[in-house]
Amino acid sequence: MPLLRSWVESANSATTDFPLNNLPYGVFSVGLDAPARCGVAIGDMILDVTTLEAEGLIAPDPDTAVFDVAAWNDFMELGPDAWAAFRARLTEMLAEGAPDRAAVEPHLVPIADAEMHMPFGVSEFTDFYAGRHHATNVGTMFRGAENALPPNWLHIPIGYNGRASSVVVSGTAFHRPWGQLKSPDHDAPAFLPSRRFDFELEMGAIVGQPSQGMVSVAEADAMIFGYVMLNDWSARDIQAWEYQPLGPFQSKATATTISPWIVTAAALAPFRTQTPPREKELLPYLREPGLTLYDIGLEVTLAPEGKAGTVIARTNYREMYYSSAQQLAHHTTSGCPMNVGDLLGSGTISGPEKGNRGSLLELSWGGKEPMTLDTGETRSFIEDGDTITFRGGAEGEGYRIGFGQCAGTVLPAVDKPGWA
Amino acid sequence: MPLLRSWVESANSATTDFPLNNLPYGVFSVGLDAPARCGVAIGDMILDVTTLEAEGLIAPDPDTAVFDVAAWNDFMELGPDAWAAFRARLTEMLAEGAPDRAAVEPHLVPIADAEMHMPFGVSEFTDFYAGRHHATNVGTMFRGAENALPPNWLHIPIGYNGRASSVVVSGTAFHRPWGQLKSPDHDAPAFLPSRRFDFELEMGAIVGQPSQGMVSVAEADAMIFGYVMLNDWSARDIQAWEYQPLGPFQSKATATTISPWIVTAAALAPFRTQTPPREKELLPYLREPGLTLYDIGLEVTLAPEGKAGTVIARTNYREMYYSSAQQLAHHTTSGCPMNVGDLLGSGTISGPEKGNRGSLLELSWGGKEPMTLDTGETRSFIEDGDTITFRGGAEGEGYRIGFGQCAGTVLPAVDKPGWA
């Protein structure tokens, strides 16, 4: 598919994240105290669909408003036919030469003027561990190269439930967490700010349709509304002490940052690709009916406070051993009900080379090989004031399906409360 | 505190779960297609507070209705002062000799005629592992008596995030889960119905006020609105294969049953008790400001399909090593935001003796010592058609603060889908 041309001129550039082929969905506001509204990115503008719906120019649901609440959940509820019809309508309205231009153009606002908000209400958040390079790197550090992958890893998309309340939109700063840390040379833990605070480069899949009972990989794939970039911030030292035997808990609960634009599965369709070759045959319920992974390039920048950023990693979503559709199918095997707005983190996306690693834990090899930034500073883990920014997109011929950015700044830990 | 007498005569019995001292909160409906409403149990009746509010007889929030939605979340949002005022108003209205009797009595319906629904919307569900006897029993089975307790256990209330969508109200039947099972004598897992399906006897604490950032144990205690009994159904064989390294996932996601009545912290206040003596001193942030645990007797009945039940365990909530307030305080250490409607499972409540064990895993010692029921049948784990029922309450002088019951029936696994 070539670039689709729009009358919004900035959408016709080969480098914009938001050509007419993309049409990602977000929630924005302009100015202080202005209400947040649903919007669609096109070039360097946002189309205000809450106002368009209120004025009767669009009606994704003929019976009721779906954009009167500033979240895409009500729209997701409508289901795949409505998703396709709305996308077709947007494409028509914004295409070069569209007769709707005069009616639509007043409802464009510059992205530069907008503040972005959470694009949807997160029902529940599940995080997976499905990148083979990441699991191998981490396993090698903790258990040695021979035992790097746990015995179940090649059979199950390993996942755990995360904390939905921790999910924040790109641009949200937060404080370094406190937690129980136990150093090997002490008998007992101490309550201290995390010293090994890290990012994890992931994609997030957004469940757009509910299920009760088991679903197939094909059904799961059709339930996924779209994708965001996701930073699963992780306190490695809290995790090391707390995670046996029931998994990560407070180490992952400080914040989970997502990019503000939901890039739809429809926009990403031309970039579907295969999961990597299987070392062990998967059980039938996990086998893919077709291409369920995506070719999406990703990069990570670390910027110390007030300084220029350094690109510290580049990788690709196609490195995942399990796709989000496979993860979602596995998620339902027990009969677990899934809901609109459930968010599935892919797991950390590392590639085969050192420069492809999706966490500082891997990049600095547990702190043993600190990275040198372009500023000359070194990093083993995140320092106060550091901003981590992900950028990503799928590259078409003459266009790009971009995700915008997923950024977060780590502020110093809050003062210790008197009772702690 | 003695029994408070009510003009609802059935509430004055020493054996009712619901004397005037209790006043637990639930959601009920009477008859097919009738709307669900908020109600308060009193003796063998339910007071319909949705109708009372609509008719202006009560107004917990002077500005807006809180019972027009059939869930107690909006009421919880009002906060502790409103909780206390409403409880005082109910106590006054239902007390022996109350002048309100004539106005209130038409709004009582028999519990026997009501179907109970989820009493609140579960925002997120966290499950803990805070019973020392349970952790010791399970640890002994899996790691030997010397290594029974993980090294962190005496320092941290170990917890993991569960699946809120799995929470159902007492009386909801569900199907035995499918999952990946790996037997020691096979190289690869198979996809089969769980063979070691189990219950876990727990209490659930309901968070009634939100928090951002760390809270103390005292603050956490004040955030807890009330308690329910909770069955954390567990597929031991799925868990054994999936849980390393990130904890339980599908093994705990089939269903989590709660009792239908929220017994308030206020009603339980006379039954506050101490947590057990500490083997290791806790970090200051986990120390209790007073009594944060409760003396609540609990019993478990197993009834094969169509047969009488056998009481298979009796224990007490006071056996927990960490209280829900301590767990909630720990939950916030990372800065994790907590919301109204968050549910915290206490962890399995086992006592010191064999007859006090809160799971079949422990009662049958991993299947090695099957139990004999009163019917003559034996059980190592749950069989199709079995109903597990919890009953519990705190015993006052001449009255009882009861929880009703928490029951669930395990139906046979669904047929295997063609694609699995």
PDB file of C-alpha atoms in Angstrom, chain A residues 32-156:
ATOM      1  CA  LEU A  32      -5.784  24.877  31.051  1.00  0.00           C
ATOM      2  CA  ASP A  33      -9.087  23.600  32.397  1.00  0.00           C
ATOM      3  CA  ALA A  34     -10.303  22.669  28.931  1.00  0.00           C
ATOM      4  CA  PRO A  35     -12.127  19.344  28.869  1.00  0.00           C
ATOM      5  CA  ALA A  36     -10.285  16.379  27.388  1.00  0.00           C
ATOM      6  CA  ARG A  37     -11.654  15.077  24.098  1.00  0.00           C
ATOM      7  CA  CYS A  38     -11.131  12.134  21.779  1.00  0.00           C
ATOM      8  CA  GLY A  39      -8.978  12.883  18.782  1.00  0.00           C
ATOM      9  CA  VAL A  40      -7.328  11.336  15.740  1.00  0.00           C
ATOM     10  CA  ALA A  41      -3.804  12.327  14.719  1.00  0.00           C
ATOM     11  CA  ILE A  42      -3.293  13.401  11.104  1.00  0.00           C
ATOM     12  CA  GLY A  43       0.094  14.899  10.203  1.00  0.00           C
ATOM     13  CA  ASP A  44       0.862  17.531  12.802  1.00  0.00           C
ATOM     14  CA  MET A  45      -2.810  18.047  13.639  1.00  0.00           C
ATOM     15  CA  ILE A  46      -5.467  16.362  15.771  1.00  0.00           C
ATOM     16  CA  LEU A  47      -9.003  15.920  14.506  1.00  0.00           C
ATOM     17  CA  ASP A  48     -11.430  16.524  17.376  1.00  0.00           C
ATOM     18  CA  VAL A  49     -13.885  13.653  16.972  1.00  0.00           C
ATOM     19  CA  THR A  50     -15.753  14.446  20.188  1.00  0.00           C
ATOM     20  CA  THR A  51     -16.887  17.706  18.620  1.00  0.00           C
ATOM     21  CA  LEU A  52     -17.475  16.089  15.217  1.00  0.00           C
ATOM     22  CA  GLU A  53     -19.756  13.557  16.879  1.00  0.00           C
ATOM     23  CA  ALA A  54     -21.568  16.191  18.927  1.00  0.00           C
ATOM     24  CA  GLU A  55     -22.200  18.143  15.711  1.00  0.00           C
ATOM     25  CA  GLY A  56     -23.503  15.071  13.921  1.00  0.00           C
ATOM     26  CA  LEU A  57     -20.713  14.870  11.323  1.00  0.00           C
ATOM     27  CA  ILE A  58     -19.839  11.361  12.470  1.00  0.00           C
ATOM     28  CA  ALA A  59     -21.869   8.756  14.335  1.00  0.00           C
ATOM     29  CA  PRO A  60     -19.913   5.543  14.973  1.00  0.00           C
ATOM     30  CA  ASP A  61     -22.899   4.339  16.980  1.00  0.00           C
ATOM     31  CA  PRO A  62     -26.162   5.599  15.474  1.00  0.00           C
ATOM     32  CA  ASP A  63     -27.929   5.240  18.838  1.00  0.00           C
ATOM     33  CA  THR A  64     -25.631   6.919  21.324  1.00  0.00           C
ATOM     34  CA  ALA A  65     -22.532   9.072  21.696  1.00  0.00           C
ATOM     35  CA  VAL A  66     -19.286   7.155  22.148  1.00  0.00           C
ATOM     36  CA  PHE A  67     -16.917  10.140  22.322  1.00  0.00           C
ATOM     37  CA  ASP A  68     -18.695  12.117  25.043  1.00  0.00           C
ATOM     38  CA  VAL A  69     -16.401  10.449  27.574  1.00  0.00           C
ATOM     39  CA  ALA A  70     -12.722  11.198  26.969  1.00  0.00           C
ATOM     40  CA  ALA A  71     -11.603   7.617  26.421  1.00  0.00           C
ATOM     41  CA  TRP A  72     -11.811   5.186  23.501  1.00  0.00           C
ATOM     42  CA  ASN A  73     -13.419   2.376  25.526  1.00  0.00           C
ATOM     43  CA  ASP A  74     -16.996   3.060  24.396  1.00  0.00           C
ATOM     44  CA  PHE A  75     -15.878   3.072  20.784  1.00  0.00           C
ATOM     45  CA  MET A  76     -13.990  -0.203  21.282  1.00  0.00           C
ATOM     46  CA  GLU A  77     -17.182  -1.756  22.685  1.00  0.00           C
ATOM     47  CA  LEU A  78     -18.826  -1.305  19.276  1.00  0.00           C
ATOM     48  CA  GLY A  79     -16.710  -4.059  17.764  1.00  0.00           C
ATOM     49  CA  PRO A  80     -14.703  -4.760  14.616  1.00  0.00           C
ATOM     50  CA  ASP A  81     -17.366  -3.839  12.058  1.00  0.00           C
ATOM     51  CA  ALA A  82     -17.815  -0.410  13.616  1.00  0.00           C
ATOM     52  CA  TRP A  83     -14.042  -0.010  13.895  1.00  0.00           C
ATOM     53  CA  ALA A  84     -13.657  -0.669  10.160  1.00  0.00           C
ATOM     54  CA  ALA A  85     -16.561   1.575   9.180  1.00  0.00           C
ATOM     55  CA  PHE A  86     -15.242   4.473  11.270  1.00  0.00           C
ATOM     56  CA  ARG A  87     -11.750   4.098   9.867  1.00  0.00           C
ATOM     57  CA  ALA A  88     -13.179   4.111   6.346  1.00  0.00           C
ATOM     58  CA  ARG A  89     -15.201   7.236   7.143  1.00  0.00           C
ATOM     59  CA  LEU A  90     -12.152   9.048   8.574  1.00  0.00           C
ATOM     60  CA  THR A  91     -10.082   8.053   5.565  1.00  0.00           C
ATOM     61  CA  GLU A  92     -12.737   9.416   3.227  1.00  0.00           C
ATOM     62  CA  MET A  93     -13.122  12.669   5.166  1.00  0.00           C
ATOM     63  CA  LEU A  94      -9.400  13.384   5.305  1.00  0.00           C
ATOM     64  CA  ALA A  95      -8.392  12.208   1.811  1.00  0.00           C
ATOM     65  CA  GLU A  96      -7.058  14.664  -0.731  1.00  0.00           C
ATOM     66  CA  GLY A  97      -9.997  16.241  -2.525  1.00  0.00           C
ATOM     67  CA  ALA A  98     -12.565  15.170   0.085  1.00  0.00           C
ATOM     68  CA  PRO A  99     -15.781  17.180  -0.143  1.00  0.00           C
ATOM     69  CA  ASP A 100     -15.974  17.137   3.678  1.00  0.00           C
ATOM     70  CA  ARG A 101     -12.931  19.389   3.990  1.00  0.00           C
ATOM     71  CA  ALA A 102     -14.782  22.593   4.683  1.00  0.00           C
ATOM     72  CA  ALA A 103     -16.871  21.020   7.440  1.00  0.00           C
ATOM     73  CA  VAL A 104     -13.996  19.102   8.994  1.00  0.00           C
ATOM     74  CA  GLU A 105     -11.130  21.572   8.839  1.00  0.00           C
ATOM     75  CA  PRO A 106     -12.399  23.791  11.695  1.00  0.00           C
ATOM     76  CA  HIS A 107     -12.083  20.775  13.995  1.00  0.00           C
ATOM     77  CA  LEU A 108      -8.341  20.345  13.537  1.00  0.00           C
ATOM     78  CA  VAL A 109      -6.032  21.543  16.282  1.00  0.00           C
ATOM     79  CA  PRO A 110      -2.223  21.517  16.203  1.00  0.00           C
ATOM     80  CA  ILE A 111      -0.617  18.629  18.107  1.00  0.00           C
ATOM     81  CA  ALA A 112       1.900  21.182  19.325  1.00  0.00           C
ATOM     82  CA  ASP A 113      -0.854  22.972  21.268  1.00  0.00           C
ATOM     83  CA  ALA A 114      -2.328  19.838  22.819  1.00  0.00           C
ATOM     84  CA  GLU A 115      -1.723  18.051  26.063  1.00  0.00           C
ATOM     85  CA  MET A 116      -2.192  14.315  25.719  1.00  0.00           C
ATOM     86  CA  HIS A 117      -4.078  12.188  28.255  1.00  0.00           C
ATOM     87  CA  MET A 118      -4.608   8.458  28.764  1.00  0.00           C
ATOM     88  CA  PRO A 119      -6.241   7.274  25.521  1.00  0.00           C
ATOM     89  CA  PHE A 120      -8.379   4.651  27.227  1.00  0.00           C
ATOM     90  CA  GLY A 121      -9.348   3.423  30.663  1.00  0.00           C
ATOM     91  CA  VAL A 122      -7.155   0.456  31.555  1.00  0.00           C
ATOM     92  CA  SER A 123      -9.364  -2.342  32.876  1.00  0.00           C
ATOM     93  CA  GLU A 124      -6.581  -4.705  33.902  1.00  0.00           C
ATOM     94  CA  PHE A 125      -2.922  -4.884  32.983  1.00  0.00           C
ATOM     95  CA  THR A 126      -1.046  -8.082  32.246  1.00  0.00           C
ATOM     96  CA  ASP A 127       2.640  -8.148  31.515  1.00  0.00           C
ATOM     97  CA  PHE A 128       4.426 -10.912  29.639  1.00  0.00           C
ATOM     98  CA  TYR A 129       7.983 -12.161  29.369  1.00  0.00           C
ATOM     99  CA  ALA A 130       7.974 -13.234  25.778  1.00  0.00           C
ATOM    100  CA  GLY A 131      11.183 -11.852  24.279  1.00  0.00           C
ATOM    101  CA  ARG A 132      13.670 -14.657  23.923  1.00  0.00           C
ATOM    102  CA  HIS A 133      16.780 -12.479  23.883  1.00  0.00           C
ATOM    103  CA  HIS A 134      15.612 -10.658  27.015  1.00  0.00           C
ATOM    104  CA  ALA A 135      14.708 -13.860  28.860  1.00  0.00           C
ATOM    105  CA  THR A 136      18.027 -15.394  27.855  1.00  0.00           C
ATOM    106  CA  ASN A 137      20.016 -12.339  28.933  1.00  0.00           C
ATOM    107  CA  VAL A 138      18.275 -12.030  32.279  1.00  0.00           C
ATOM    108  CA  GLY A 139      18.357 -15.785  32.865  1.00  0.00           C
ATOM    109  CA  THR A 140      22.066 -15.907  32.080  1.00  0.00           C
ATOM    110  CA  MET A 141      22.788 -13.157  34.579  1.00  0.00           C
ATOM    111  CA  PHE A 142      20.764 -14.826  37.348  1.00  0.00           C
ATOM    112  CA  ARG A 143      21.087 -18.549  36.679  1.00  0.00           C
ATOM    113  CA  GLY A 144      24.001 -18.975  34.247  1.00  0.00           C
ATOM    114  CA  ALA A 145      23.981 -19.590  30.495  1.00  0.00           C
ATOM    115  CA  GLU A 146      23.036 -23.284  30.746  1.00  0.00           C
ATOM    116  CA  ASN A 147      19.857 -22.564  32.733  1.00  0.00           C
ATOM    117  CA  ALA A 148      19.007 -19.238  31.150  1.00  0.00           C
ATOM    118  CA  LEU A 149      15.529 -20.115  29.896  1.00  0.00           C
ATOM    119  CA  PRO A 150      13.136 -21.600  32.461  1.00  0.00           C
ATOM    120  CA  PRO A 151      11.883 -25.073  31.354  1.00  0.00           C
ATOM    121  CA  ASN A 152       8.377 -23.754  30.630  1.00  0.00           C
ATOM    122  CA  TRP A 153       9.513 -20.792  28.546  1.00  0.00           C
ATOM    123  CA  LEU A 154       9.425 -22.419  25.101  1.00  0.00           C
ATOM    124  CA  HIS A 155       5.932 -23.806  25.821  1.00  0.00           C
ATOM    125  CA  ILE A 156       4.071 -20.966  27.575  1.00  0.00           C
TER     126      ILE A 156
END
